[in-house]
PDB file of C-alpha atoms in Angstrom:
ATOM      1  CA  MET A   1       0.000   0.000   0.000  1.00 48.00           C
ATOM      2  CA  GLU A   2       1.355   3.424  -0.948  1.00 64.00           C
ATOM      3  CA  SER A   3       1.958   5.986   1.755  1.00 68.00           C
ATOM      4  CA  PRO A   4       0.152   9.356   1.609  1.00 69.00           C
ATOM      5  CA  GLN A   5       3.471  10.956   0.558  1.00 70.00           C
ATOM      6  CA  ASP A   6       3.929   8.408  -2.254  1.00 73.00           C
ATOM      7  CA  ILE A   7       0.433   9.192  -3.513  1.00 75.00           C
ATOM      8  CA  ALA A   8       1.055  12.950  -3.273  1.00 82.00           C
ATOM      9  CA  ASP A   9       4.330  12.612  -5.208  1.00 86.00           C
ATOM     10  CA  PHE A  10       2.639  10.467  -7.862  1.00 84.00           C
ATOM     11  CA  GLU A  11      -0.250  12.913  -8.240  1.00 89.00           C
ATOM     12  CA  GLN A  12       2.230  15.771  -8.666  1.00 92.00           C
ATOM     13  CA  ASP A  13       4.073  13.853 -11.416  1.00 93.00           C
ATOM     14  CA  LEU A  14       0.777  12.871 -13.058  1.00 92.00           C
ATOM     15  CA  ASN A  15      -0.537  16.424 -13.087  1.00 94.00           C
ATOM     16  CA  TYR A  16       2.762  17.734 -14.440  1.00 95.00           C
ATOM     17  CA  THR A  17       2.816  15.124 -17.227  1.00 96.00           C
ATOM     18  CA  ALA A  18      -0.818  15.621 -18.241  1.00 96.00           C
ATOM     19  CA  CYS A  19      -0.567  19.421 -18.276  1.00 96.00           C
ATOM     20  CA  ARG A  20       2.811  19.389 -20.017  1.00 97.00           C
ATOM     21  CA  LEU A  21       1.427  17.074 -22.712  1.00 98.00           C
ATOM     22  CA  ALA A  22      -1.498  19.484 -23.193  1.00 97.00           C
ATOM     23  CA  SER A  23       0.969  22.355 -23.643  1.00 97.00           C
ATOM     24  CA  LEU A  24       3.040  20.410 -26.204  1.00 98.00           C
ATOM     25  CA  ILE A  25       0.449  18.857 -28.535  1.00 98.00           C
ATOM     26  CA  GLY A  26      -2.877  20.250 -27.280  1.00 96.00           C
ATOM     27  CA  PRO A  27      -5.141  17.329 -26.290  1.00 97.00           C
ATOM     28  CA  ARG A  28      -8.349  18.220 -24.472  1.00 96.00           C
ATOM     29  CA  VAL A  29      -8.460  17.337 -20.764  1.00 96.00           C
ATOM     30  CA  SER A  30     -11.201  14.780 -21.500  1.00 95.00           C
ATOM     31  CA  GLU A  31      -8.918  13.158 -24.109  1.00 97.00           C
ATOM     32  CA  LEU A  32      -6.089  12.973 -21.567  1.00 97.00           C
ATOM     33  CA  CYS A  33      -8.329  11.140 -19.112  1.00 96.00           C
ATOM     34  CA  LEU A  34      -9.417   8.578 -21.734  1.00 95.00           C
ATOM     35  CA  LEU A  35      -5.848   7.714 -22.771  1.00 96.00           C
ATOM     36  CA  GLU A  36      -4.671   4.152 -22.270  1.00 95.00           C
ATOM     37  CA  VAL A  37      -1.078   2.920 -22.225  1.00 94.00           C
ATOM     38  CA  HIS A  38      -1.682   0.986 -25.452  1.00 95.00           C
ATOM     39  CA  ASP A  39      -2.836   4.182 -27.214  1.00 97.00           C
ATOM     40  CA  ILE A  40       0.825   5.125 -27.610  1.00 97.00           C
ATOM     41  CA  HIS A  41       2.249   3.697 -30.831  1.00 97.00           C
ATOM     42  CA  TRP A  42       5.983   4.298 -30.597  1.00 97.00           C
ATOM     43  CA  ASP A  43       6.727   2.891 -34.053  1.00 97.00           C
ATOM     44  CA  LEU A  44       4.204   4.877 -36.139  1.00 96.00           C
ATOM     45  CA  GLY A  45       5.546   7.702 -38.281  1.00 95.00           C
ATOM     46  CA  THR A  46       8.753   9.584 -37.621  1.00 96.00           C
ATOM     47  CA  PHE A  47       8.148  10.356 -33.948  1.00 97.00           C
ATOM     48  CA  GLY A  48       5.550   7.828 -32.850  1.00 98.00           C
ATOM     49  CA  LYS A  49       1.863   8.665 -32.415  1.00 98.00           C
ATOM     50  CA  VAL A  50      -0.805   8.715 -29.750  1.00 98.00           C
ATOM     51  CA  LEU A  51      -4.448   7.824 -30.352  1.00 97.00           C
ATOM     52  CA  LEU A  52      -6.710  10.477 -28.859  1.00 97.00           C
ATOM     53  CA  ARG A  53     -10.381   9.710 -28.274  1.00 93.00           C
ATOM     54  CA  GLY A  54     -13.079  12.227 -27.673  1.00 81.00           C
ATOM     55  CA  LYS A  55     -16.679  13.082 -28.368  1.00 67.00           C
ATOM     56  CA  GLY A  56     -17.650  14.572 -31.683  1.00 61.00           C
ATOM     57  CA  SER A  57     -20.894  16.319 -32.534  1.00 63.00           C
ATOM     58  CA  ARG A  58     -24.133  14.603 -31.449  1.00 67.00           C
ATOM     59  CA  GLY A  59     -22.263  12.318 -29.056  1.00 66.00           C
ATOM     60  CA  GLN A  60     -20.409  10.446 -31.802  1.00 69.00           C
ATOM     61  CA  LYS A  61     -16.996   9.127 -30.831  1.00 76.00           C
ATOM     62  CA  LYS A  62     -14.122  10.836 -32.575  1.00 87.00           C
ATOM     63  CA  GLU A  63     -10.563   9.527 -32.812  1.00 93.00           C
ATOM     64  CA  ARG A  64      -7.353  10.933 -34.241  1.00 95.00           C
ATOM     65  CA  LEU A  65      -3.711   9.886 -34.330  1.00 96.00           C
ATOM     66  CA  VAL A  66      -1.414  12.679 -33.218  1.00 97.00           C
ATOM     67  CA  PRO A  67       2.358  12.621 -33.803  1.00 98.00           C
ATOM     68  CA  LEU A  68       4.509  12.740 -30.666  1.00 98.00           C
ATOM     69  CA  ILE A  69       6.224  15.981 -31.702  1.00 98.00           C
ATOM     70  CA  ASN A  70       7.583  18.945 -29.759  1.00 97.00           C
ATOM     71  CA  GLY A  71       9.150  16.852 -26.968  1.00 97.00           C
ATOM     72  CA  SER A  72       5.967  14.887 -26.205  1.00 98.00           C
ATOM     73  CA  ARG A  73       7.626  11.535 -26.980  1.00 98.00           C
ATOM     74  CA  GLU A  74      10.417  12.150 -24.456  1.00 98.00           C
ATOM     75  CA  LEU A  75       7.860  13.263 -21.876  1.00 97.00           C
ATOM     76  CA  LEU A  76       5.795  10.085 -22.257  1.00 97.00           C
ATOM     77  CA  GLU A  77       8.889   7.857 -22.230  1.00 97.00           C
ATOM     78  CA  TRP A  78       9.906   9.433 -18.909  1.00 96.00           C
ATOM     79  CA  TRP A  79       6.382   9.028 -17.530  1.00 95.00           C
ATOM     80  CA  LEU A  80       5.991   5.382 -18.487  1.00 93.00           C
ATOM     81  CA  GLN A  81       9.498   4.286 -17.488  1.00 91.00           C
ATOM     82  CA  GLY A  82       9.415   6.155 -14.188  1.00 89.00           C
ATOM     83  CA  PRO A  83       6.476   7.428 -12.135  1.00 87.00           C
ATOM     84  CA  ARG A  84       3.698   5.573 -13.977  1.00 87.00           C
ATOM     85  CA  TRP A  85       5.458   2.214 -13.725  1.00 83.00           C
ATOM     86  CA  GLU A  86       6.396   2.684 -10.079  1.00 78.00           C
ATOM     87  CA  PHE A  87       2.811   3.400  -9.049  1.00 76.00           C
ATOM     88  CA  ASP A  88       1.070   0.525 -10.789  1.00 76.00           C
ATOM     89  CA  GLY A  89       2.478  -2.645 -12.350  1.00 73.00           C
ATOM     90  CA  HIS A  90      -0.582  -3.349 -14.534  1.00 73.00           C
ATOM     91  CA  LEU A  91       0.762  -1.379 -17.517  1.00 75.00           C
ATOM     92  CA  ASP A  92       0.573  -4.262 -19.979  1.00 80.00           C
ATOM     93  CA  GLU A  93      -3.047  -5.123 -19.287  1.00 83.00           C
ATOM     94  CA  PRO A  94      -5.714  -4.094 -21.809  1.00 85.00           C
ATOM     95  CA  GLY A  95      -7.367  -0.838 -20.832  1.00 87.00           C
ATOM     96  CA  ALA A  96      -4.608   0.274 -18.430  1.00 91.00           C
ATOM     97  CA  PRO A  97      -5.052   4.054 -18.101  1.00 94.00           C
ATOM     98  CA  LEU A  98      -2.108   6.230 -19.058  1.00 95.00           C
ATOM     99  CA  PHE A  99      -3.095   8.635 -16.284  1.00 94.00           C
ATOM    100  CA  PRO A 100      -4.455   6.559 -13.388  1.00 91.00           C
ATOM    101  CA  SER A 101      -6.148   7.633 -10.220  1.00 88.00           C
ATOM    102  CA  GLU A 102      -5.028   6.458  -6.807  1.00 81.00           C
ATOM    103  CA  ARG A 103      -8.485   4.829  -6.604  1.00 81.00           C
ATOM    104  CA  ARG A 104      -8.437   1.122  -7.463  1.00 79.00           C
ATOM    105  CA  ASP A 105     -10.999  -1.409  -8.592  1.00 79.00           C
ATOM    106  CA  PRO A 106     -11.619  -4.641  -6.619  1.00 80.00           C
ATOM    107  CA  GLY A 107      -8.883  -6.381  -8.667  1.00 77.00           C
ATOM    108  CA  GLY A 108      -6.280  -3.828  -7.531  1.00 73.00           C
ATOM    109  CA  ARG A 109      -6.055  -2.042 -10.892  1.00 80.00           C
ATOM    110  CA  CYS A 110      -6.039   1.740 -10.994  1.00 81.00           C
ATOM    111  CA  LYS A 111      -9.068   3.620 -12.235  1.00 87.00           C
ATOM    112  CA  ARG A 112      -8.733   6.598 -14.573  1.00 90.00           C
ATOM    113  CA  VAL A 113      -7.982  10.063 -13.287  1.00 93.00           C
ATOM    114  CA  SER A 114     -10.966  12.390 -13.667  1.00 94.00           C
ATOM    115  CA  THR A 115     -11.130  15.653 -15.583  1.00 95.00           C
ATOM    116  CA  SER A 116     -12.078  17.453 -12.370  1.00 95.00           C
ATOM    117  CA  ALA A 117      -8.953  16.100 -10.646  1.00 94.00           C
ATOM    118  CA  ILE A 118      -6.656  17.475 -13.370  1.00 96.00           C
ATOM    119  CA  ARG A 119      -8.499  20.805 -13.516  1.00 96.00           C
ATOM    120  CA  GLY A 120      -8.486  21.097  -9.727  1.00 95.00           C
ATOM    121  CA  ALA A 121      -4.776  20.277  -9.421  1.00 93.00           C
ATOM    122  CA  MET A 122      -3.870  22.848 -12.052  1.00 94.00           C
ATOM    123  CA  ALA A 123      -6.072  25.492 -10.406  1.00 94.00           C
ATOM    124  CA  GLU A 124      -4.397  24.797  -7.065  1.00 94.00           C
ATOM    125  CA  ALA A 125      -0.888  25.005  -8.579  1.00 93.00           C
ATOM    126  CA  VAL A 126      -1.738  28.256 -10.367  1.00 94.00           C
ATOM    127  CA  GLN A 127      -3.174  29.746  -7.178  1.00 93.00           C
ATOM    128  CA  ARG A 128      -0.009  28.807  -5.290  1.00 92.00           C
ATOM    129  CA  HIS A 129       2.622  29.793  -7.868  1.00 91.00           C
ATOM    130  CA  LEU A 130       0.936  32.212 -10.302  1.00 90.00           C
ATOM    131  CA  PRO A 131      -1.916  33.864  -8.390  1.00 92.00           C
ATOM    132  CA  ARG A 132      -2.323  36.618 -11.008  1.00 93.00           C
ATOM    133  CA  TRP A 133      -3.284  33.884 -13.502  1.00 90.00           C
ATOM    134  CA  SER A 134      -5.968  32.291 -11.303  1.00 91.00           C
ATOM    135  CA  GLY A 135      -9.032  31.446 -13.352  1.00 90.00           C
ATOM    136  CA  ARG A 136      -7.164  32.007 -16.620  1.00 91.00           C
ATOM    137  CA  ALA A 137      -4.418  29.357 -16.618  1.00 92.00           C
ATOM    138  CA  THR A 138      -6.470  26.203 -17.192  1.00 94.00           C
ATOM    139  CA  PRO A 139      -5.962  22.930 -19.092  1.00 95.00           C
ATOM    140  CA  HIS A 140      -7.969  24.474 -21.940  1.00 95.00           C
ATOM    141  CA  ALA A 141      -5.627  27.474 -22.002  1.00 95.00           C
ATOM    142  CA  LEU A 142      -2.780  24.992 -22.512  1.00 96.00           C
ATOM    143  CA  ARG A 143      -4.419  23.977 -25.813  1.00 95.00           C
ATOM    144  CA  HIS A 144      -4.247  27.614 -26.871  1.00 95.00           C
ATOM    145  CA  PHE A 145      -0.612  27.720 -25.764  1.00 95.00           C
ATOM    146  CA  ALA A 146       0.222  24.589 -27.788  1.00 96.00           C
ATOM    147  CA  ALA A 147      -1.386  26.028 -30.917  1.00 95.00           C
ATOM    148  CA  SER A 148       0.353  29.375 -30.517  1.00 93.00           C
ATOM    149  CA  ASP A 149       3.730  27.845 -29.698  1.00 94.00           C
ATOM    150  CA  LEU A 150       3.644  25.458 -32.671  1.00 95.00           C
ATOM    151  CA  TYR A 151       2.574  28.293 -34.977  1.00 92.00           C
ATOM    152  CA  ALA A 152       5.466  30.423 -33.686  1.00 90.00           C
ATOM    153  CA  GLN A 153       7.802  27.502 -34.456  1.00 92.00           C
ATOM    154  CA  GLY A 154       6.624  27.552 -38.079  1.00 90.00           C
ATOM    155  CA  MET A 155       3.862  24.914 -38.185  1.00 94.00           C
ATOM    156  CA  ASN A 156       1.103  25.904 -40.604  1.00 93.00           C
ATOM    157  CA  VAL A 157      -2.459  26.438 -39.438  1.00 93.00           C
ATOM    158  CA  VAL A 158      -3.867  23.453 -41.353  1.00 95.00           C
ATOM    159  CA  ALA A 159      -1.469  21.103 -39.525  1.00 95.00           C
ATOM    160  CA  ILE A 160      -2.417  22.695 -36.190  1.00 96.00           C
ATOM    161  CA  GLN A 161      -6.106  22.256 -37.043  1.00 95.00           C
ATOM    162  CA  GLU A 162      -5.542  18.530 -37.590  1.00 94.00           C
ATOM    163  CA  LEU A 163      -3.436  18.229 -34.441  1.00 95.00           C
ATOM    164  CA  LEU A 164      -6.121  19.843 -32.259  1.00 95.00           C
ATOM    165  CA  GLY A 165      -8.961  17.926 -33.920  1.00 92.00           C
ATOM    166  CA  HIS A 166     -10.907  20.986 -35.037  1.00 93.00           C
ATOM    167  CA  ARG A 167     -13.517  20.580 -37.743  1.00 90.00           C
ATOM    168  CA  TRP A 168     -13.222  24.180 -38.920  1.00 92.00           C
ATOM    169  CA  ILE A 169     -10.038  26.153 -39.499  1.00 91.00           C
ATOM    170  CA  ASN A 170     -11.809  29.258 -38.133  1.00 92.00           C
ATOM    171  CA  THR A 171     -11.871  27.555 -34.728  1.00 89.00           C
ATOM    172  CA  THR A 172      -8.133  26.904 -34.950  1.00 91.00           C
ATOM    173  CA  MET A 173      -7.501  30.570 -35.756  1.00 89.00           C
ATOM    174  CA  ILE A 174      -9.112  31.486 -32.418  1.00 88.00           C
ATOM    175  CA  TYR A 175      -6.521  29.270 -30.687  1.00 89.00           C
ATOM    176  CA  VAL A 176      -3.477  30.772 -32.421  1.00 89.00           C
ATOM    177  CA  HIS A 177      -2.330  33.871 -30.554  1.00 82.00           C
ATOM    178  CA  VAL A 178       0.436  35.583 -32.470  1.00 70.00           C
ATOM    179  CA  ASN A 179       3.318  37.594 -31.095  1.00 61.00           C
ATOM    180  CA  LYS A 180       2.833  41.364 -31.161  1.00 62.00           C
ATOM    181  CA  THR A 181       5.772  41.599 -33.557  1.00 63.00           C
ATOM    182  CA  HIS A 182       4.313  39.089 -36.034  1.00 59.00           C
ATOM    183  CA  ILE A 183       3.953  41.658 -38.840  1.00 56.00           C
ATOM    184  CA  GLU A 184       7.574  42.748 -38.520  1.00 66.00           C
ATOM    185  CA  ASP A 185       8.699  39.119 -38.210  1.00 68.00           C
ATOM    186  CA  ALA A 186       6.758  38.134 -41.337  1.00 62.00           C
ATOM    187  CA  TRP A 187       8.243  41.082 -43.248  1.00 63.00           C
ATOM    188  CA  THR A 188      11.792  40.149 -42.207  1.00 71.00           C
ATOM    189  CA  SER A 189      11.226  36.496 -43.093  1.00 69.00           C
ATOM    190  CA  ALA A 190       9.788  37.397 -46.493  1.00 68.00           C
ATOM    191  CA  GLY A 191      12.779  39.653 -47.189  1.00 72.00           C
ATOM    192  CA  GLN A 192      15.179  36.854 -46.284  1.00 75.00           C
ATOM    193  CA  ARG A 193      13.369  34.411 -48.589  1.00 72.00           C
ATOM    194  CA  ALA A 194      13.466  36.910 -51.452  1.00 68.00           C
ATOM    195  CA  ALA A 195      17.180  37.620 -50.906  1.00 72.00           C
ATOM    196  CA  SER A 196      17.988  33.908 -50.891  1.00 78.00           C
ATOM    197  CA  ARG A 197      16.451  33.527 -54.366  1.00 74.00           C
ATOM    198  CA  PHE A 198      18.989  35.946 -55.762  1.00 74.00           C
ATOM    199  CA  THR A 199      22.001  34.641 -53.878  1.00 71.00           C
ATOM    200  CA  GLY A 200      21.411  31.026 -54.839  1.00 59.00           C
TER     201      GLY A 200
END
């Protein structure tokens, strides 16, 4: 049986990993909670992929494979080889949650962490460390951060739309917050591209 300190340490690592993953590739908090260990496909594509499941319109289930880009692969490797493995040895069983709760079923297997647990932990951490951001720094805001950060790194909006699972590109544009110097940056970049055409 884990001690209260072991559980507290595990919850801290879990909350960090879930929120960090949201900031890197933008899954919804509900998608994080539905993730299973076997949803990670290390050998697909260049970086590996994760299968995200969520609800579409009219309650239909919606799935998408998302590449483990932007450091998300390294994050999940650390999580599965360290804290996640140490807390629960049922990783290879079908349906094993990627982000488990400390609550267990009668067979001793961990249940899934809830969306309210992740939201509550982030709210508590923000209140403690970034009180000016209380009520604004949420798991959903991390999706906006992921979109904006990837756009700033040069990813095009259509790729970000697919990554976030948006049906309409207009929705994705709401998520992309550009730097205040984006006009100047675009002008400089365009000038550099034009100059490179002439210099070979």
